PDB file of C-alpha atoms and ligand atoms in Angstrom:
ATOM      1  CA  MET A   1      34.711   4.939  80.332  1.00 93.00           C
ATOM      2  CA  GLU A   2      38.213   3.573  79.827  1.00 98.00           C
ATOM      3  CA  ILE A   3      40.330   5.806  77.636  1.00 98.00           C
ATOM      4  CA  PRO A   4      43.750   4.649  76.416  1.00 98.00           C
ATOM      5  CA  PHE A   5      46.255   7.503  76.609  1.00 98.00           C
ATOM      6  CA  THR A   6      49.866   8.520  76.127  1.00 98.00           C
ATOM      7  CA  LYS A   7      51.285  11.323  78.250  1.00 98.00           C
ATOM      8  CA  MET A   8      53.954  13.331  76.434  1.00 98.00           C
ATOM      9  CA  HIS A   9      55.776  16.595  77.004  1.00 98.00           C
ATOM     10  CA  GLY A  10      57.802  19.174  75.140  1.00 98.00           C
ATOM     11  CA  LEU A  11      60.036  21.080  77.593  1.00 98.00           C
ATOM     12  CA  GLY A  12      57.709  20.199  80.461  1.00 98.00           C
ATOM     13  CA  ASN A  13      54.548  21.406  78.683  1.00 98.00           C
ATOM     14  CA  ASN A  14      52.685  18.135  79.203  1.00 98.00           C
ATOM     15  CA  TYR A  15      49.431  16.848  77.726  1.00 99.00           C
ATOM     16  CA  ILE A  16      47.424  13.652  77.769  1.00 99.00           C
ATOM     17  CA  TYR A  17      47.204  12.450  74.164  1.00 99.00           C
ATOM     18  CA  VAL A  18      44.292  10.319  72.971  1.00 98.00           C
ATOM     19  CA  ASP A  19      44.586   8.523  69.629  1.00 98.00           C
ATOM     20  CA  LEU A  20      41.247   8.920  67.844  1.00 98.00           C
ATOM     21  CA  PHE A  21      42.443   6.505  65.149  1.00 98.00           C
ATOM     22  CA  GLN A  22      41.912   3.869  67.868  1.00 97.00           C
ATOM     23  CA  TYR A  23      39.338   5.353  70.265  1.00 98.00           C
ATOM     24  CA  GLN A  24      36.124   7.301  69.575  1.00 97.00           C
ATOM     25  CA  MET A  25      35.336  10.258  71.859  1.00 98.00           C
ATOM     26  CA  ASP A  26      31.991  12.024  71.907  1.00 97.00           C
ATOM     27  CA  GLU A  27      32.421  15.719  70.958  1.00 98.00           C
ATOM     28  CA  ALA A  28      30.285  17.014  73.845  1.00 98.00           C
ATOM     29  CA  SER A  29      32.384  15.135  76.447  1.00 98.00           C
ATOM     30  CA  MET A  30      35.771  16.469  75.309  1.00 98.00           C
ATOM     31  CA  PRO A  31      36.007  19.553  77.599  1.00 98.00           C
ATOM     32  CA  LYS A  32      34.900  17.537  80.628  1.00 98.00           C
ATOM     33  CA  ILE A  33      37.344  14.692  79.918  1.00 98.00           C
ATOM     34  CA  ALA A  34      40.173  17.214  79.417  1.00 98.00           C
ATOM     35  CA  ARG A  35      39.453  18.784  82.831  1.00 98.00           C
ATOM     36  CA  ALA A  36      39.214  15.377  84.508  1.00 98.00           C
ATOM     37  CA  MET A  37      42.480  14.140  83.003  1.00 98.00           C
ATOM     38  CA  ALA A  38      44.334  17.372  83.854  1.00 98.00           C
ATOM     39  CA  ASP A  39      43.297  17.252  87.532  1.00 98.00           C
ATOM     40  CA  VAL A  40      46.466  16.473  89.466  1.00 98.00           C
ATOM     41  CA  HIS A  41      44.614  14.975  92.462  1.00 98.00           C
ATOM     42  CA  LYS A  42      41.801  12.952  90.916  1.00 98.00           C
ATOM     43  CA  GLY A  43      43.054  12.626  87.337  1.00 98.00           C
ATOM     44  CA  ILE A  44      46.438  12.084  85.704  1.00 98.00           C
ATOM     45  CA  GLY A  45      47.659  15.673  85.992  1.00 98.00           C
ATOM     46  CA  SER A  46      48.581  17.695  82.897  1.00 98.00           C
ATOM     47  CA  ASP A  47      48.378  21.058  81.131  1.00 98.00           C
ATOM     48  CA  GLY A  48      45.429  19.677  79.137  1.00 98.00           C
ATOM     49  CA  MET A  49      44.409  17.046  76.586  1.00 99.00           C
ATOM     50  CA  ILE A  50      45.379  16.619  72.940  1.00 99.00           C
ATOM     51  CA  LEU A  51      43.430  14.538  70.439  1.00 99.00           C
ATOM     52  CA  ILE A  52      45.292  12.977  67.509  1.00 99.00           C
ATOM     53  CA  HIS A  53      42.733  12.332  64.789  1.00 98.00           C
ATOM     54  CA  PRO A  54      42.289  11.335  61.144  1.00 98.00           C
ATOM     55  CA  SER A  55      42.247  14.292  58.733  1.00 98.00           C
ATOM     56  CA  THR A  56      40.921  14.684  55.209  1.00 98.00           C
ATOM     57  CA  LYS A  57      43.151  17.742  54.638  1.00 98.00           C
ATOM     58  CA  ALA A  58      46.499  16.562  56.037  1.00 98.00           C
ATOM     59  CA  ASP A  59      48.262  13.336  57.042  1.00 98.00           C
ATOM     60  CA  VAL A  60      47.048  13.627  60.632  1.00 98.00           C
ATOM     61  CA  GLY A  61      45.030  16.096  62.726  1.00 98.00           C
ATOM     62  CA  MET A  62      45.488  17.551  66.230  1.00 98.00           C
ATOM     63  CA  ARG A  63      43.062  19.260  68.626  1.00 98.00           C
ATOM     64  CA  ILE A  64      44.136  20.862  71.912  1.00 98.00           C
ATOM     65  CA  PHE A  65      42.049  21.329  75.065  1.00 99.00           C
ATOM     66  CA  ASN A  66      43.488  23.427  77.886  1.00 98.00           C
ATOM     67  CA  LYS A  67      43.411  22.458  81.569  1.00 98.00           C
ATOM     68  CA  ASP A  68      40.100  24.330  82.052  1.00 98.00           C
ATOM     69  CA  GLY A  69      38.485  22.444  79.145  1.00 98.00           C
ATOM     70  CA  SER A  70      38.599  25.370  76.684  1.00 98.00           C
ATOM     71  CA  GLU A  71      39.774  24.523  73.194  1.00 98.00           C
ATOM     72  CA  GLY A  72      42.814  26.260  71.717  1.00 98.00           C
ATOM     73  CA  LYS A  73      43.467  26.407  67.980  1.00 98.00           C
ATOM     74  CA  SER A  74      47.139  25.490  68.008  1.00 98.00           C
ATOM     75  CA  CYS A  75      49.874  24.187  70.298  1.00 98.00           C
ATOM     76  CA  GLY A  76      53.554  24.212  69.354  1.00 98.00           C
ATOM     77  CA  ASN A  77      54.726  21.698  71.929  1.00 98.00           C
ATOM     78  CA  GLY A  78      51.683  19.560  71.142  1.00 99.00           C
ATOM     79  CA  LEU A  79      52.522  19.599  67.431  1.00 99.00           C
ATOM     80  CA  ARG A  80      56.023  18.247  68.065  1.00 99.00           C
ATOM     81  CA  CYS A  81      54.628  15.480  70.301  1.00 99.00           C
ATOM     82  CA  THR A  82      51.864  14.685  67.797  1.00 99.00           C
ATOM     83  CA  ALA A  83      54.517  14.393  65.068  1.00 99.00           C
ATOM     84  CA  LYS A  84      56.552  12.035  67.274  1.00 98.00           C
ATOM     85  CA  TYR A  85      53.480   9.906  68.042  1.00 98.00           C
ATOM     86  CA  ALA A  86      52.295   9.801  64.408  1.00 98.00           C
ATOM     87  CA  PHE A  87      55.696   8.607  63.175  1.00 98.00           C
ATOM     88  CA  GLU A  88      56.416   6.128  65.976  1.00 98.00           C
ATOM     89  CA  ASN A  89      52.936   4.591  65.681  1.00 98.00           C
ATOM     90  CA  GLY A  90      52.909   4.216  61.896  1.00 98.00           C
ATOM     91  CA  ILE A  91      50.189   6.829  61.243  1.00 98.00           C
ATOM     92  CA  VAL A  92      52.756   8.319  58.851  1.00 98.00           C
ATOM     93  CA  THR A  93      55.723   6.530  57.320  1.00 98.00           C
ATOM     94  CA  GLU A  94      57.739   9.413  55.831  1.00 98.00           C
ATOM     95  CA  PRO A  95      59.786  11.782  58.057  1.00 98.00           C
ATOM     96  CA  THR A  96      58.093  14.884  56.592  1.00 98.00           C
ATOM     97  CA  PHE A  97      54.326  15.235  56.697  1.00 98.00           C
ATOM     98  CA  GLN A  98      51.444  17.625  57.354  1.00 98.00           C
ATOM     99  CA  ILE A  99      49.407  18.138  60.528  1.00 99.00           C
ATOM    100  CA  GLU A 100      46.016  19.859  60.545  1.00 98.00           C
ATOM    101  CA  THR A 101      45.109  22.085  63.498  1.00 98.00           C
ATOM    102  CA  LYS A 102      42.041  24.290  63.993  1.00 98.00           C
ATOM    103  CA  ALA A 103      44.257  27.234  62.950  1.00 98.00           C
ATOM    104  CA  ASN A 104      46.110  25.924  59.897  1.00 98.00           C
ATOM    105  CA  ILE A 105      48.008  23.046  58.331  1.00 98.00           C
ATOM    106  CA  VAL A 106      51.661  22.865  59.357  1.00 98.00           C
ATOM    107  CA  GLU A 107      54.638  20.925  57.982  1.00 98.00           C
ATOM    108  CA  ALA A 108      56.445  18.604  60.389  1.00 98.00           C
ATOM    109  CA  GLU A 109      59.829  16.927  60.091  1.00 98.00           C
ATOM    110  CA  VAL A 110      60.928  14.220  62.527  1.00 98.00           C
ATOM    111  CA  PHE A 111      64.497  12.996  63.005  1.00 98.00           C
ATOM    112  CA  PRO A 112      64.157   9.307  63.947  1.00 97.00           C
ATOM    113  CA  LEU A 113      66.942   7.282  65.540  1.00 96.00           C
ATOM    114  CA  GLU A 114      66.238   3.546  65.381  1.00 94.00           C
ATOM    115  CA  GLY A 115      62.513   4.254  64.967  1.00 91.00           C
ATOM    116  CA  SER A 116      62.227   6.595  67.914  1.00 97.00           C
ATOM    117  CA  VAL A 117      61.813  10.365  67.641  1.00 98.00           C
ATOM    118  CA  ASP A 118      63.289  12.859  70.090  1.00 98.00           C
ATOM    119  CA  GLN A 119      63.662  16.022  67.972  1.00 98.00           C
ATOM    120  CA  VAL A 120      61.068  17.618  65.697  1.00 98.00           C
ATOM    121  CA  THR A 121      61.010  20.708  63.471  1.00 99.00           C
ATOM    122  CA  ILE A 122      57.711  22.336  62.558  1.00 98.00           C
ATOM    123  CA  ASN A 123      57.092  25.023  59.951  1.00 98.00           C
ATOM    124  CA  MET A 124      54.399  26.849  61.942  1.00 98.00           C
ATOM    125  CA  GLY A 125      53.414  29.084  59.015  1.00 98.00           C
ATOM    126  CA  GLU A 126      53.105  32.861  59.008  1.00 98.00           C
ATOM    127  CA  PRO A 127      52.202  34.922  62.069  1.00 98.00           C
ATOM    128  CA  ALA A 128      49.145  37.178  61.813  1.00 98.00           C
ATOM    129  CA  LEU A 129      49.741  40.690  63.112  1.00 98.00           C
ATOM    130  CA  GLN A 130      46.657  42.765  62.342  1.00 97.00           C
ATOM    131  CA  ARG A 131      44.634  43.759  65.389  1.00 97.00           C
ATOM    132  CA  THR A 132      41.493  41.964  64.166  1.00 97.00           C
ATOM    133  CA  ALA A 133      43.515  38.805  63.535  1.00 97.00           C
ATOM    134  CA  ILE A 134      44.803  38.623  67.136  1.00 98.00           C
ATOM    135  CA  PRO A 135      41.865  39.355  67.903  1.00 98.00           C
ATOM    136  CA  MET A 136      42.144  42.585  69.896  1.00 98.00           C
ATOM    137  CA  LEU A 137      39.657  45.436  70.182  1.00 97.00           C
ATOM    138  CA  GLY A 138      40.510  48.968  69.012  1.00 95.00           C
ATOM    139  CA  TYR A 139      41.129  50.801  65.747  1.00 93.00           C
ATOM    140  CA  GLU A 140      42.500  48.418  63.140  1.00 91.00           C
ATOM    141  CA  THR A 141      46.248  48.808  62.665  1.00 89.00           C
ATOM    142  CA  GLU A 142      48.776  46.930  60.521  1.00 92.00           C
ATOM    143  CA  ALA A 143      50.250  45.509  63.697  1.00 96.00           C
ATOM    144  CA  VAL A 144      50.217  46.060  67.470  1.00 98.00           C
ATOM    145  CA  ILE A 145      53.860  46.851  68.220  1.00 98.00           C
ATOM    146  CA  ARG A 146      55.102  48.385  71.481  1.00 98.00           C
ATOM    147  CA  GLU A 147      51.663  49.879  72.071  1.00 98.00           C
ATOM    148  CA  ASP A 148      50.901  51.546  75.422  1.00 98.00           C
ATOM    149  CA  TYR A 149      48.783  49.144  77.462  1.00 98.00           C
ATOM    150  CA  THR A 150      47.549  49.996  80.934  1.00 98.00           C
ATOM    151  CA  ILE A 151      46.434  47.195  83.226  1.00 98.00           C
ATOM    152  CA  GLU A 152      45.831  47.310  87.004  1.00 97.00           C
ATOM    153  CA  GLY A 153      47.200  50.876  86.993  1.00 97.00           C
ATOM    154  CA  GLN A 154      50.501  49.778  85.400  1.00 97.00           C
ATOM    155  CA  LEU A 155      51.664  51.075  82.026  1.00 98.00           C
ATOM    156  CA  LEU A 156      53.230  48.329  79.892  1.00 98.00           C
ATOM    157  CA  GLU A 157      54.213  48.125  76.232  1.00 98.00           C
ATOM    158  CA  LEU A 158      52.360  45.445  74.301  1.00 98.00           C
ATOM    159  CA  THR A 159      53.265  43.617  71.102  1.00 98.00           C
ATOM    160  CA  ALA A 160      50.501  41.256  69.942  1.00 98.00           C
ATOM    161  CA  VAL A 161      51.022  38.249  67.660  1.00 98.00           C
ATOM    162  CA  SER A 162      48.725  35.468  66.484  1.00 98.00           C
ATOM    163  CA  MET A 163      50.339  32.104  65.771  1.00 98.00           C
ATOM    164  CA  GLY A 164      46.875  30.701  65.113  1.00 98.00           C
ATOM    165  CA  ASN A 165      46.230  31.499  68.776  1.00 98.00           C
ATOM    166  CA  PRO A 166      46.555  34.914  70.460  1.00 98.00           C
ATOM    167  CA  HIS A 167      49.682  36.104  72.282  1.00 99.00           C
ATOM    168  CA  ALA A 168      50.354  39.309  74.238  1.00 99.00           C
ATOM    169  CA  VAL A 169      54.133  39.805  74.486  1.00 99.00           C
ATOM    170  CA  PHE A 170      55.812  42.148  76.997  1.00 98.00           C
ATOM    171  CA  PHE A 171      59.561  42.826  77.192  1.00 98.00           C
ATOM    172  CA  VAL A 172      61.034  43.080  80.694  1.00 98.00           C
ATOM    173  CA  GLU A 173      64.495  43.951  82.053  1.00 98.00           C
ATOM    174  CA  ASP A 174      64.737  40.878  84.295  1.00 98.00           C
ATOM    175  CA  ILE A 175      62.720  37.721  83.670  1.00 98.00           C
ATOM    176  CA  GLN A 176      62.808  36.794  87.381  1.00 97.00           C
ATOM    177  CA  ASP A 177      60.832  39.963  88.225  1.00 97.00           C
ATOM    178  CA  ALA A 178      58.182  39.452  85.515  1.00 98.00           C
ATOM    179  CA  PRO A 179      54.682  39.928  87.025  1.00 98.00           C
ATOM    180  CA  LEU A 180      53.578  36.512  85.747  1.00 98.00           C
ATOM    181  CA  TYR A 181      51.245  35.555  88.592  1.00 98.00           C
ATOM    182  CA  ASP A 182      49.967  39.097  89.263  1.00 98.00           C
ATOM    183  CA  LEU A 183      49.203  40.241  85.732  1.00 98.00           C
ATOM    184  CA  GLY A 184      49.079  36.965  83.740  1.00 98.00           C
ATOM    185  CA  PRO A 185      45.539  35.994  84.813  1.00 98.00           C
ATOM    186  CA  VAL A 186      44.241  39.568  84.539  1.00 98.00           C
ATOM    187  CA  ILE A 187      45.617  40.116  81.025  1.00 98.00           C
ATOM    188  CA  GLU A 188      44.380  36.646  79.941  1.00 98.00           C
ATOM    189  CA  LYS A 189      40.798  37.716  80.710  1.00 98.00           C
ATOM    190  CA  ASP A 190      41.096  41.399  79.663  1.00 98.00           C
ATOM    191  CA  ASN A 191      38.014  42.352  77.574  1.00 98.00           C
ATOM    192  CA  ARG A 192      40.293  43.973  75.003  1.00 98.00           C
ATOM    193  CA  PHE A 193      41.065  40.388  73.924  1.00 98.00           C
ATOM    194  CA  PRO A 194      37.619  38.961  73.062  1.00 98.00           C
ATOM    195  CA  ASP A 195      38.947  35.371  72.848  1.00 98.00           C
ATOM    196  CA  GLY A 196      41.287  35.747  75.842  1.00 98.00           C
ATOM    197  CA  VAL A 197      45.044  35.722  75.326  1.00 99.00           C
ATOM    198  CA  ASN A 198      48.248  33.866  76.196  1.00 99.00           C
ATOM    199  CA  VAL A 199      50.620  36.180  78.072  1.00 99.00           C
ATOM    200  CA  GLU A 200      54.408  36.131  77.601  1.00 98.00           C
ATOM    201  CA  PHE A 201      57.153  38.045  79.384  1.00 98.00           C
ATOM    202  CA  ILE A 202      60.476  38.171  77.548  1.00 98.00           C
ATOM    203  CA  GLN A 203      63.960  39.278  78.542  1.00 98.00           C
ATOM    204  CA  VAL A 204      66.310  39.934  75.635  1.00 98.00           C
ATOM    205  CA  VAL A 205      69.689  38.353  76.425  1.00 98.00           C
ATOM    206  CA  SER A 206      71.358  39.049  73.064  1.00 98.00           C
ATOM    207  CA  GLU A 207      70.551  39.209  69.353  1.00 98.00           C
ATOM    208  CA  ARG A 208      70.340  35.400  69.396  1.00 98.00           C
ATOM    209  CA  GLU A 209      68.868  34.575  72.827  1.00 98.00           C
ATOM    210  CA  LEU A 210      65.698  35.320  74.781  1.00 98.00           C
ATOM    211  CA  HIS A 211      64.481  34.343  78.241  1.00 98.00           C
ATOM    212  CA  PHE A 212      60.773  33.463  78.322  1.00 98.00           C
ATOM    213  CA  ARG A 213      57.985  32.907  80.849  1.00 98.00           C
ATOM    214  CA  VAL A 214      54.341  32.305  80.068  1.00 98.00           C
ATOM    215  CA  TRP A 215      50.862  32.471  81.539  1.00 98.00           C
ATOM    216  CA  GLU A 216      48.773  30.333  79.168  1.00 98.00           C
ATOM    217  CA  ARG A 217      45.147  30.998  78.372  1.00 98.00           C
ATOM    218  CA  GLY A 218      43.125  28.185  79.929  1.00 98.00           C
ATOM    219  CA  SER A 219      46.047  26.555  81.753  1.00 98.00           C
ATOM    220  CA  GLY A 220      47.931  29.225  83.761  1.00 98.00           C
ATOM    221  CA  VAL A 221      51.692  29.060  84.219  1.00 98.00           C
ATOM    222  CA  THR A 222      53.275  26.257  82.203  1.00 98.00           C
ATOM    223  CA  GLN A 223      56.934  25.339  81.736  1.00 98.00           C
ATOM    224  CA  ALA A 224      56.833  26.104  78.032  1.00 98.00           C
ATOM    225  CA  CYS A 225      54.633  27.285  75.177  1.00 98.00           C
ATOM    226  CA  GLY A 226      55.736  26.577  71.606  1.00 98.00           C
ATOM    227  CA  THR A 227      53.388  29.020  69.885  1.00 99.00           C
ATOM    228  CA  GLY A 228      54.368  31.534  72.605  1.00 99.00           C
ATOM    229  CA  ALA A 229      58.087  31.101  71.834  1.00 99.00           C
ATOM    230  CA  CYS A 230      57.316  31.679  68.120  1.00 99.00           C
ATOM    231  CA  ALA A 231      55.292  34.793  69.023  1.00 99.00           C
ATOM    232  CA  ALA A 232      58.146  36.013  71.255  1.00 99.00           C
ATOM    233  CA  VAL A 233      60.679  35.802  68.418  1.00 99.00           C
ATOM    234  CA  VAL A 234      58.293  37.517  65.985  1.00 99.00           C
ATOM    235  CA  ALA A 235      57.658  40.262  68.578  1.00 99.00           C
ATOM    236  CA  ALA A 236      61.414  40.592  69.248  1.00 99.00           C
ATOM    237  CA  ALA A 237      62.065  41.004  65.507  1.00 98.00           C
ATOM    238  CA  LEU A 238      59.252  43.569  65.162  1.00 98.00           C
ATOM    239  CA  ASN A 239      60.838  45.534  68.040  1.00 98.00           C
ATOM    240  CA  GLY A 240      64.326  45.350  66.492  1.00 98.00           C
ATOM    241  CA  PHE A 241      65.854  43.087  69.179  1.00 98.00           C
ATOM    242  CA  VAL A 242      66.595  40.135  66.865  1.00 98.00           C
ATOM    243  CA  SER A 243      66.862  39.627  63.096  1.00 98.00           C
ATOM    244  CA  ARG A 244      64.667  37.630  60.781  1.00 98.00           C
ATOM    245  CA  GLY A 245      66.273  34.602  59.128  1.00 98.00           C
ATOM    246  CA  LYS A 246      68.466  33.836  62.178  1.00 98.00           C
ATOM    247  CA  ASP A 247      68.136  30.952  64.622  1.00 98.00           C
ATOM    248  CA  ILE A 248      67.073  32.406  67.973  1.00 99.00           C
ATOM    249  CA  THR A 249      67.384  30.283  71.105  1.00 99.00           C
ATOM    250  CA  VAL A 250      64.472  30.786  73.483  1.00 99.00           C
ATOM    251  CA  HIS A 251      65.155  29.695  77.067  1.00 98.00           C
ATOM    252  CA  LEU A 252      61.843  28.556  78.598  1.00 98.00           C
ATOM    253  CA  SER A 253      61.390  27.273  82.156  1.00 98.00           C
ATOM    254  CA  GLY A 254      61.423  23.665  80.867  1.00 98.00           C
ATOM    255  CA  GLY A 255      64.281  23.970  78.345  1.00 98.00           C
ATOM    256  CA  ASP A 256      65.231  25.538  75.021  1.00 98.00           C
ATOM    257  CA  LEU A 257      63.547  25.948  71.636  1.00 98.00           C
ATOM    258  CA  VAL A 258      65.185  27.241  68.463  1.00 99.00           C
ATOM    259  CA  ILE A 259      62.934  29.563  66.487  1.00 99.00           C
ATOM    260  CA  ASN A 260      63.575  31.193  63.114  1.00 99.00           C
ATOM    261  CA  TRP A 261      61.231  33.713  61.443  1.00 98.00           C
ATOM    262  CA  ASP A 262      62.507  33.376  57.899  1.00 98.00           C
ATOM    263  CA  GLU A 263      62.600  35.959  55.114  1.00 98.00           C
ATOM    264  CA  ASN A 264      59.610  34.276  53.417  1.00 98.00           C
ATOM    265  CA  GLY A 265      57.485  34.925  56.509  1.00 98.00           C
ATOM    266  CA  MET A 266      57.460  31.349  57.873  1.00 98.00           C
ATOM    267  CA  VAL A 267      58.176  30.635  61.534  1.00 99.00           C
ATOM    268  CA  TRP A 268      60.237  27.491  62.170  1.00 99.00           C
ATOM    269  CA  MET A 269      60.307  25.811  65.584  1.00 99.00           C
ATOM    270  CA  SER A 270      62.745  23.031  66.576  1.00 98.00           C
ATOM    271  CA  GLY A 271      62.894  21.162  69.849  1.00 98.00           C
ATOM    272  CA  GLU A 272      62.308  18.024  71.838  1.00 98.00           C
ATOM    273  CA  ALA A 273      59.275  15.748  72.145  1.00 98.00           C
ATOM    274  CA  LYS A 274      59.233  13.113  74.922  1.00 98.00           C
ATOM    275  CA  THR A 275      56.972  10.283  76.069  1.00 98.00           C
ATOM    276  CA  ILE A 276      56.283  10.115  79.818  1.00 98.00           C
ATOM    277  CA  ALA A 277      53.778   7.275  80.221  1.00 98.00           C
ATOM    278  CA  THR A 278      51.071   5.217  78.568  1.00 98.00           C
ATOM    279  CA  GLY A 279      47.992   3.835  80.272  1.00 98.00           C
ATOM    280  CA  VAL A 280      44.219   3.757  80.575  1.00 98.00           C
ATOM    281  CA  PHE A 281      42.212   6.602  82.137  1.00 98.00           C
ATOM    282  CA  HIS A 282      39.115   5.517  84.074  1.00 98.00           C
ATOM    283  CA  CYS A 283      36.320   8.045  84.272  1.00 92.00           C
TER     284      CYS A 283
HETATM  285  N1  LIG B 301      51.116  25.174  75.184  1.00 95.78           N
HETATM  286  C1  LIG B 301      50.757  25.460  73.875  1.00 95.78           C
HETATM  287  C2  LIG B 301      49.565  26.343  73.604  1.00 95.78           C
HETATM  288  C3  LIG B 301      48.260  25.724  74.128  1.00 95.78           C
HETATM  289  C4  LIG B 301      47.002  26.496  73.788  1.00 95.78           C
HETATM  290  C5  LIG B 301      46.926  27.857  74.448  1.00 95.78           C
HETATM  291  N2  LIG B 301      46.877  27.796  75.876  1.00 95.78           N
HETATM  292  C6  LIG B 301      45.699  28.613  73.895  1.00 95.78           C
HETATM  293  O1  LIG B 301      44.610  28.528  74.477  1.00 95.78           O
HETATM  294  O2  LIG B 301      45.847  29.288  72.875  1.00 95.78           O
HETATM  295  C7  LIG B 301      51.924  25.640  72.927  1.00 95.78           C
HETATM  296  O3  LIG B 301      52.936  24.941  73.143  1.00 95.78           O
HETATM  297  O4  LIG B 301      51.837  26.386  71.965  1.00 95.78           O
END
């Protein structure tokens, strides 16, 4: 097989993008191709694979496969890169348009300069907070906010948010000491999260700034997670650390995102989208 690809990143969260307007990929092969592409030694090396596809519900569709071949339902950094690709390649011609994901349909706005797009804003929609919506086992509650959560003998406080995909958010005093590698993989696979979970550690810097590190479901530590940054700001607002309707700067390992959970319940994400390389993958 020879698969044409574009490698793009948002804040270092990098995926191999395949344009299914141009190339047909068999459904059953997708997880295997994602794993092969992501392999840093025998593939291209990435956090996973993203498929940009025709949609009957929106202007363009996006599917995300993690490094281990599992499929996620949404991807914030992937949405910004998909928006960039769709505009630069004439899939859409207006600067505002809709993208379908497995979770929902989001609104994208690109800010082109001489035809090329570097910055994108996405209205990610409303977070889901109910325990069953995360999903997380236990008695149904309106939301899981600062709930006692014991793992590996350690007592943490958990706030859980779904941005179409599940996020377990923990606030820490110092981001450098966050137990990312120790607890990230254990929490990801904790049975209390039947679909697994993305794990975020957050340090509150001020009412307008957060530090952020992530262990992603299916990919491990990445430099950034867009849905995770949205979940972090929602969790910070639910815990009274930041206010709704304000722009919050989230400092991720790969750079900054600006997130705003507005008074109407929508979560807005703004940040970069960059092309790294184009080529053909042989497998
Ligand atoms: N990096 C992404 C999220 C990718 C999917 C996630 N690992 C999952 O399985 O839910 C982002 O930028 O949001």
